[in-house]
Amino acid sequence: MIVRRNLKLKMILHYTWRQLAYYLFLSTSIVVLHDIYEIVIFNIPSYTIAALGTALAIFLGFKNDHAYDRWWEARKIWGLMVNYSRAWTRQVTTMVMSLDSHENEEIKAFQKTLVYRHIAFVNALRVFLRIKNTYNKDQSEMFEDDNTYADTKPFLSEEEYKIFCSQDNPPNYLLQQQGSDLNLAFRKGWLSDYRFVKMEETLVDFNDIQGMSERIKNTPLPRQYTFFSRVFVLIHCTLLPMVFVSELGWKTIPIALAVSFVFLALDLIGERTEDPFENRLEDTPMSSLSVTIETNLKEQLKESKINFPKKYEPENGIVF
Amino acid sequence: MIVRRNLKLKMILHYTWRQLAYYLFLSTSIVVLHDIYEIVIFNIPSYTIAALGTALAIFLGFKNDHAYDRWWEARKIWGLMVNYSRAWTRQVTTMVMSLDSHENEEIKAFQKTLVYRHIAFVNALRVFLRIKNTYNKDQSEMFEDDNTYADTKPFLSEEEYKIFCSQDNPPNYLLQQQGSDLNLAFRKGWLSDYRFVKMEETLVDFNDIQGMSERIKNTPLPRQYTFFSRVFVLIHCTLLPMVFVSELGWKTIPIALAVSFVFLALDLIGERTEDPFENRLEDTPMSSLSVTIETNLKEQLKESKINFPKKYEPENGIVF
Amino acid sequence: MIVRRNLKLKMILHYTWRQLAYYLFLSTSIVVLHDIYEIVIFNIPSYTIAALGTALAIFLGFKNDHAYDRWWEARKIWGLMVNYSRAWTRQVTTMVMSLDSHENEEIKAFQKTLVYRHIAFVNALRVFLRIKNTYNKDQSEMFEDDNTYADTKPFLSEEEYKIFCSQDNPPNYLLQQQGSDLNLAFRKGWLSDYRFVKMEETLVDFNDIQGMSERIKNTPLPRQYTFFSRVFVLIHCTLLPMVFVSELGWKTIPIALAVSFVFLALDLIGERTEDPFENRLEDTPMSSLSVTIETNLKEQLKESKINFPKKYEPENGIVF
Amino acid sequence: MIVRRNLKLKMILHYTWRQLAYYLFLSTSIVVLHDIYEIVIFNIPSYTIAALGTALAIFLGFKNDHAYDRWWEARKIWGLMVNYSRAWTRQVTTMVMSLDSHENEEIKAFQKTLVYRHIAFVNALRVFLRIKNTYNKDQSEMFEDDNTYADTKPFLSEEEYKIFCSQDNPPNYLLQQQGSDLNLAFRKGWLSDYRFVKMEETLVDFNDIQGMSERIKNTPLPRQYTFFSRVFVLIHCTLLPMVFVSELGWKTIPIALAVSFVFLALDLIGERTEDPFENRLEDTPMSSLSVTIETNLKEQLKESKINFPKKYEPENGIVF
Amino acid sequence: MIVRRNLKLKMILHYTWRQLAYYLFLSTSIVVLHDIYEIVIFNIPSYTIAALGTALAIFLGFKNDHAYDRWWEARKIWGLMVNYSRAWTRQVTTMVMSLDSHENEEIKAFQKTLVYRHIAFVNALRVFLRIKNTYNKDQSEMFEDDNTYADTKPFLSEEEYKIFCSQDNPPNYLLQQQGSDLNLAFRKGWLSDYRFVKMEETLVDFNDIQGMSERIKNTPLPRQYTFFSRVFVLIHCTLLPMVFVSELGWKTIPIALAVSFVFLALDLIGERTEDPFENRLEDTPMSSLSVTIETNLKEQLKESKINFPKKYEPENGIVF
């Protein structure tokens, strides 16, 4: 997620220079052919591109609206993660209890296990989601973040960590473990039937959070829309200098380039925003949210501030 | 669902060549009539089609927006299927229990029955939804997937499978069976009153998933919109070469064809996206989701990895 | 609901011929006055109607988007009816029970009463909603469906049916009766406190379904929008031939008619789609959904297939 | 809420004559200055207003879409009021009970108190919401409805009514009273712990209904949008006759007036629709819904039809 | 939040004078260069900016729609705060109880603690959210409101207040304290298991409210959209006088300025609306809502009106 108000030119050119070079070359060629060699074959009236306007507006509007919707839904999902993480911790610390004061220590340790395993779940899901999709692997990125399952190690017992790493779906394994522990607490009498079910409901919320994230991760915006929007922007911007050249002469070059850049940017922004879990600068800020969650939960466990993770600081105006 | 970033020309032509041939013929005829035989009757000013722009934009925007909404809702519904399948399995394994350790084996078998019947339900619903609607049967498809009720056989007892096949609504039958088994567990004391109701609530979620899928399957986008959008694109693109011909001459042919293709594509993409359960390449990826669910659930049952289904691999960039 | 892919010309003309006749007469008159009598007073430049474009797009887009939203919401509501009907039946058959096996017959009969009364509720609500609003009564319809309260008779006791018919709000009466029966079951010990409340919650879902349907039925799209969209389409299409006449000559007639038809269709489709419970061909398919529900519920009650209602078959490509 | 299909000219002019007079005067002046005194300073080319089109479309579309959303949300909220009122009454009559048949009379009276107090709540909320906001007070209205707290008197005990009138937030007071009565019923043994909580949940739904209504009432559409849309329509329509005058001559007057009226109407309709609780003809029909609720609830209490309120009849095609 | 219907010119100029000065200078220069020095290099045809129209409409529409959505969602979240605050208070006063009348005083004091701590939570969240984001700090504001944690002091015990101030996330601390107190009440027998869980659910609602507010606060609208919309408005409005100058002469200055102002306003309004928790005049009215909540809750506790906070009065037509 970008937080600085102004984007740096360098960052913009990193992602657009190839196309801009093409449009520069194209409009220069057309101007040269038209004005110097007087080849008028590329000269077309303005209403030809006007006819494309409607279709282009629908495609580009579509792509950007739905890309943003995906991005914002991803952020909402991880917002729920924050909310329910806090709720889960409160429930663990206030609803799991024993009326026998001898068990106090045992209960405390048990509560800590449930909360730490949850922190592990949050980090595990982040790592699970940040594995790049094959169709996004070939793009070179200016900024990336580190994400490995080892981040969950401090929050799991050694044995659990080993099994965890061998699973097909590691985050789901942790939820299953939480369920087993609730079952255990119920059998020990630390949870009534009713509180057991209530806490299971909170686990279902985490199932939802994981599943909704996976949905966005594994389902790209329909390619039929994104592919054609790219193609039609190309067609439209290729026709642009042909429309401009007869009246504008050499001014065609800067103006066609400027207008092309606008359409190019519109298409590219949609393209970059649509996948919010690809370890890129437009990502949902899962790393910083993980830090927030860990801090909040440890505070709720009344741990000393020394144990808190380091505050997350944006670098280059980017929050991962 | 298409996952590859670029569509293949062959795939595009498979669905558009007939219309493109028409537009090629049309614009060639008009150019020939106008330039060679000097028949100017087809020559019309550009503002005639501009007047159509508004209406066309509304129709095409409408069709594509709502087609996508249907598609994305379908994907959301099946995302819920993933989430609740995992939750159901956790609930089965942690909430159905006996305090009498002699019943351990029996409980385990019972839990497996409930989970396997759920896998059967997932596959049954997929097959039920993939039966083509009569009004979609006449379209020839490049890619299709196999879907038969036999896929559910390994997950049901022989007797249950037989009754299942004879039902008017097979997936609903399985939910009814799950309900009966919960009733049984309650009578045996394996479920408290409260946990019984909680698990019944999860079954209601599956009712919702099935019903929402059926709604999208059985209710086409209002024909009044899709029919007229097709007709008005035809009118608009038929007028295009008449507008272009006087100024553009033979250049009318490539440019009218290009612009017509853009509108054609917009209309066709909407048409193809609107029905997400028709066993076509744009489908909700129910086959791959079924595999994911089966794998996750078996992992939650702690089955050996040998029993897991084969990983789903996209073919031709398509996930069914 | 229309299911056939192509609309019939006859159907389209039934609803538009009056307006088309007006536009035909109008454009012919203008062409005659302009070309033959050389009266140029009706000749106006094209940017006058361009200035109307923005406003017209907003009005027409508004009307169609919200008409569709109403229609789709109505369909969603009746989708919920399907889902919860199945859930209700499962709950009735698995959650109402007696541990005393002597009561088995009595319980069965009681369960059947609850399910049959629910089928009556579904049909009652359909009939209740299909009573035409006074402001829609003067439109002549090509196709209509029969809906009378007598459809509920087979599912109610004679006495209940009589009271039912005398009520101000018959469907709500049935829900009240369901509540009374749950109270009875609770007193008899067939329902625990907890299961009683759970089933009452399902009744609240039916309250919601009924209330949401009534909301759409009784609240038209704000007239300020639908009235002015009709008026402004009229103004726009009346100006059209005046813009075309000077350059197009007699070609004004077919082209103005075609363009007018597009706008006319856009407005009319919105007008027809906005009220989904008026016993018209664009209606929410409540009749066919009622048949589906009855079949599903009887199947869940394990009744013989002979008792099932006849499958619903679309006539003329229309499902009511 | 307006229900008649066609608006009366008188009603339209009541709200627009001032602005129409201005535009009539303006365009006449410009035509006179231009054609008679030959002052061409006001003559501008058409693309100057075309450049405004984009911005105007966004502003007007924004205003109308969100005004409608507010209006429709208000209607949905009051739809929930209908649904939950029926549910509350059913819950009161079936879930509050005593196993001691001596208390039958007492229970009946108690149930009636709870239901009548709820009718009072519905009416109280209506009156509370219809108090005009200070910034809407200076508009003169053609139609208004009577709303006073005295409407709740028949449904409350005398003492309760007195306290009710002295409260800062009267409807909220009634909900608090309902809660106290549930507490009482619980202490008397008429409600189990579980049913107590269930009914409290229904009260939370009423909190939501009240709070959501207050949100719409007290938060106008952001003034930055509504103010500028008014200003920009004024700028746009003031430029219109200057664009038309050179080519259209005296025809400028009717055509500029017609086009201005369209934009004026668009802006004004948004302005009127945005506040649905101001005792105006576009209001959410709370008065008629209150009558419906009272009738339904009395029917559920099996009261005689004589006690039912008079059916609500629309006057002048308006339902309040 | 602005409530007055008309904005003051002074307020508008405060935020736009810099840009307006630039456009005034620009268009004057171009007119002077073109008309006096006859430098025609800046003269470009109108279709160059028409080509930008599509892209600009998408960017500006996007920015304003989503800015408003954020603003309105923020308002909805704080509406929920109102609703659940009332519900929480009713639940505290009717569901926490002792059957031993000796404890009456103790219970009352305990109830007051829970309600007052909730008022503290509301104020704490307001203050927490109004801390300006670093990227919004450099904007000078005409109006601001005071927000300090000291506002919560009257509602917390001294000791709790001290710990509260030292927390990393103060509002979350208060919810954790509420949970601990519910646990205490449960152990004392003032809450049944079931009512305990119900009230914990209400606390989860407050977790949601806090988390949703934090989400909007900490996640700006994607900079890729807001940055480019600013840049493209600049490009578009810089080209405007070049288009106008050849035909309009000195009239270019007022008209270009007026049109530029419209686009400028559109962009700026979006920019200002998108962050609803920045202590600015467009803010969600959290200060006034806090006063409303405090008043309602004290009324529910039946406190004397003397204790009520002073009514919130808008100043300069602004409600904070």
PDB file of N, CA, C and O in Angstrom, chain C residues 150-173:
ATOM      1  N   ALA C 150     -57.429 -20.112  -3.274  1.00  0.00           N
ATOM      2  CA  ALA C 150     -57.870 -21.504  -3.252  1.00  0.00           C
ATOM      3  C   ALA C 150     -56.692 -22.469  -3.423  1.00  0.00           C
ATOM      4  O   ALA C 150     -56.755 -23.625  -3.022  1.00  0.00           O
ATOM      5  N   ASP C 151     -55.567 -21.945  -4.006  1.00  0.00           N
ATOM      6  CA  ASP C 151     -54.387 -22.793  -4.167  1.00  0.00           C
ATOM      7  C   ASP C 151     -53.853 -23.312  -2.838  1.00  0.00           C
ATOM      8  O   ASP C 151     -53.091 -24.279  -2.790  1.00  0.00           O
ATOM      9  N   THR C 152     -54.208 -22.643  -1.758  1.00  0.00           N
ATOM     10  CA  THR C 152     -53.661 -23.046  -0.459  1.00  0.00           C
ATOM     11  C   THR C 152     -54.546 -24.063   0.246  1.00  0.00           C
ATOM     12  O   THR C 152     -54.159 -24.630   1.260  1.00  0.00           O
ATOM     13  N   LYS C 153     -55.741 -24.258  -0.288  1.00  0.00           N
ATOM     14  CA  LYS C 153     -56.733 -25.092   0.396  1.00  0.00           C
ATOM     15  C   LYS C 153     -56.228 -26.497   0.736  1.00  0.00           C
ATOM     16  O   LYS C 153     -56.440 -26.979   1.849  1.00  0.00           O
ATOM     17  N   PRO C 154     -55.552 -27.200  -0.198  1.00  0.00           N
ATOM     18  CA  PRO C 154     -55.143 -28.575   0.113  1.00  0.00           C
ATOM     19  C   PRO C 154     -54.166 -28.675   1.273  1.00  0.00           C
ATOM     20  O   PRO C 154     -53.889 -29.764   1.759  1.00  0.00           O
ATOM     21  N   PHE C 155     -53.605 -27.542   1.707  1.00  0.00           N
ATOM     22  CA  PHE C 155     -52.537 -27.611   2.697  1.00  0.00           C
ATOM     23  C   PHE C 155     -52.952 -27.131   4.081  1.00  0.00           C
ATOM     24  O   PHE C 155     -52.141 -27.043   4.985  1.00  0.00           O
ATOM     25  N   LEU C 156     -54.234 -26.792   4.228  1.00  0.00           N
ATOM     26  CA  LEU C 156     -54.719 -26.285   5.503  1.00  0.00           C
ATOM     27  C   LEU C 156     -55.930 -27.094   5.931  1.00  0.00           C
ATOM     28  O   LEU C 156     -56.646 -27.635   5.088  1.00  0.00           O
ATOM     29  N   SER C 157     -56.157 -27.164   7.226  1.00  0.00           N
ATOM     30  CA  SER C 157     -57.396 -27.779   7.689  1.00  0.00           C
ATOM     31  C   SER C 157     -58.537 -26.865   7.259  1.00  0.00           C
ATOM     32  O   SER C 157     -58.343 -25.668   7.024  1.00  0.00           O
ATOM     33  N   GLU C 158     -59.743 -27.445   7.175  1.00  0.00           N
ATOM     34  CA  GLU C 158     -60.866 -26.685   6.663  1.00  0.00           C
ATOM     35  C   GLU C 158     -61.119 -25.423   7.494  1.00  0.00           C
ATOM     36  O   GLU C 158     -61.286 -24.334   6.972  1.00  0.00           O
ATOM     37  N   GLU C 159     -61.082 -25.625   8.794  1.00  0.00           N
ATOM     38  CA  GLU C 159     -61.371 -24.527   9.719  1.00  0.00           C
ATOM     39  C   GLU C 159     -60.326 -23.410   9.577  1.00  0.00           C
ATOM     40  O   GLU C 159     -60.636 -22.228   9.494  1.00  0.00           O
ATOM     41  N   GLU C 160     -59.057 -23.838   9.529  1.00  0.00           N
ATOM     42  CA  GLU C 160     -57.973 -22.858   9.407  1.00  0.00           C
ATOM     43  C   GLU C 160     -58.125 -22.083   8.092  1.00  0.00           C
ATOM     44  O   GLU C 160     -57.891 -20.877   8.044  1.00  0.00           O
ATOM     45  N   TYR C 161     -58.499 -22.790   7.048  1.00  0.00           N
ATOM     46  CA  TYR C 161     -58.644 -22.148   5.749  1.00  0.00           C
ATOM     47  C   TYR C 161     -59.698 -21.052   5.796  1.00  0.00           C
ATOM     48  O   TYR C 161     -59.533 -19.984   5.198  1.00  0.00           O
ATOM     49  N   LYS C 162     -60.779 -21.324   6.543  1.00  0.00           N
ATOM     50  CA  LYS C 162     -61.859 -20.347   6.613  1.00  0.00           C
ATOM     51  C   LYS C 162     -61.392 -19.064   7.316  1.00  0.00           C
ATOM     52  O   LYS C 162     -61.614 -17.963   6.829  1.00  0.00           O
ATOM     53  N   ILE C 163     -60.760 -19.241   8.454  1.00  0.00           N
ATOM     54  CA  ILE C 163     -60.246 -18.051   9.164  1.00  0.00           C
ATOM     55  C   ILE C 163     -59.237 -17.329   8.284  1.00  0.00           C
ATOM     56  O   ILE C 163     -59.244 -16.103   8.149  1.00  0.00           O
ATOM     57  N   PHE C 164     -58.336 -18.128   7.698  1.00  0.00           N
ATOM     58  CA  PHE C 164     -57.292 -17.600   6.820  1.00  0.00           C
ATOM     59  C   PHE C 164     -57.869 -16.632   5.781  1.00  0.00           C
ATOM     60  O   PHE C 164     -57.335 -15.541   5.556  1.00  0.00           O
ATOM     61  N   CYS C 165     -58.975 -17.044   5.161  1.00  0.00           N
ATOM     62  CA  CYS C 165     -59.550 -16.219   4.089  1.00  0.00           C
ATOM     63  C   CYS C 165     -60.117 -14.904   4.585  1.00  0.00           C
ATOM     64  O   CYS C 165     -60.248 -13.942   3.831  1.00  0.00           O
ATOM     65  N   SER C 166     -60.455 -14.856   5.866  1.00  0.00           N
ATOM     66  CA  SER C 166     -61.099 -13.651   6.397  1.00  0.00           C
ATOM     67  C   SER C 166     -60.103 -12.643   6.948  1.00  0.00           C
ATOM     68  O   SER C 166     -60.490 -11.581   7.440  1.00  0.00           O
ATOM     69  N   GLN C 167     -58.821 -12.967   6.874  1.00  0.00           N
ATOM     70  CA  GLN C 167     -57.832 -12.095   7.499  1.00  0.00           C
ATOM     71  C   GLN C 167     -57.480 -10.904   6.619  1.00  0.00           C
ATOM     72  O   GLN C 167     -57.545 -10.973   5.392  1.00  0.00           O
ATOM     73  N   ASP C 168     -57.045  -9.853   7.297  1.00  0.00           N
ATOM     74  CA  ASP C 168     -56.549  -8.681   6.587  1.00  0.00           C
ATOM     75  C   ASP C 168     -55.223  -9.014   5.910  1.00  0.00           C
ATOM     76  O   ASP C 168     -54.951  -8.601   4.790  1.00  0.00           O
ATOM     77  N   ASN C 169     -54.373  -9.741   6.589  1.00  0.00           N
ATOM     78  CA  ASN C 169     -53.079 -10.138   6.038  1.00  0.00           C
ATOM     79  C   ASN C 169     -52.928 -11.653   6.168  1.00  0.00           C
ATOM     80  O   ASN C 169     -52.340 -12.150   7.142  1.00  0.00           O
ATOM     81  N   PRO C 170     -53.472 -12.406   5.203  1.00  0.00           N
ATOM     82  CA  PRO C 170     -53.516 -13.871   5.356  1.00  0.00           C
ATOM     83  C   PRO C 170     -52.157 -14.548   5.577  1.00  0.00           C
ATOM     84  O   PRO C 170     -52.048 -15.421   6.444  1.00  0.00           O
ATOM     85  N   PRO C 171     -51.086 -14.182   4.828  1.00  0.00           N
ATOM     86  CA  PRO C 171     -49.838 -14.911   5.066  1.00  0.00           C
ATOM     87  C   PRO C 171     -49.325 -14.743   6.500  1.00  0.00           C
ATOM     88  O   PRO C 171     -48.839 -15.684   7.114  1.00  0.00           O
ATOM     89  N   ASN C 172     -49.456 -13.534   7.027  1.00  0.00           N
ATOM     90  CA  ASN C 172     -48.992 -13.285   8.382  1.00  0.00           C
ATOM     91  C   ASN C 172     -49.763 -14.136   9.399  1.00  0.00           C
ATOM     92  O   ASN C 172     -49.208 -14.572  10.408  1.00  0.00           O
ATOM     93  N   TYR C 173     -51.029 -14.372   9.111  1.00  0.00           N
ATOM     94  CA  TYR C 173     -51.835 -15.229   9.986  1.00  0.00           C
ATOM     95  C   TYR C 173     -51.224 -16.619  10.092  1.00  0.00           C
ATOM     96  O   TYR C 173     -51.143 -17.208  11.177  1.00  0.00           O
TER      97      TYR C 173
END
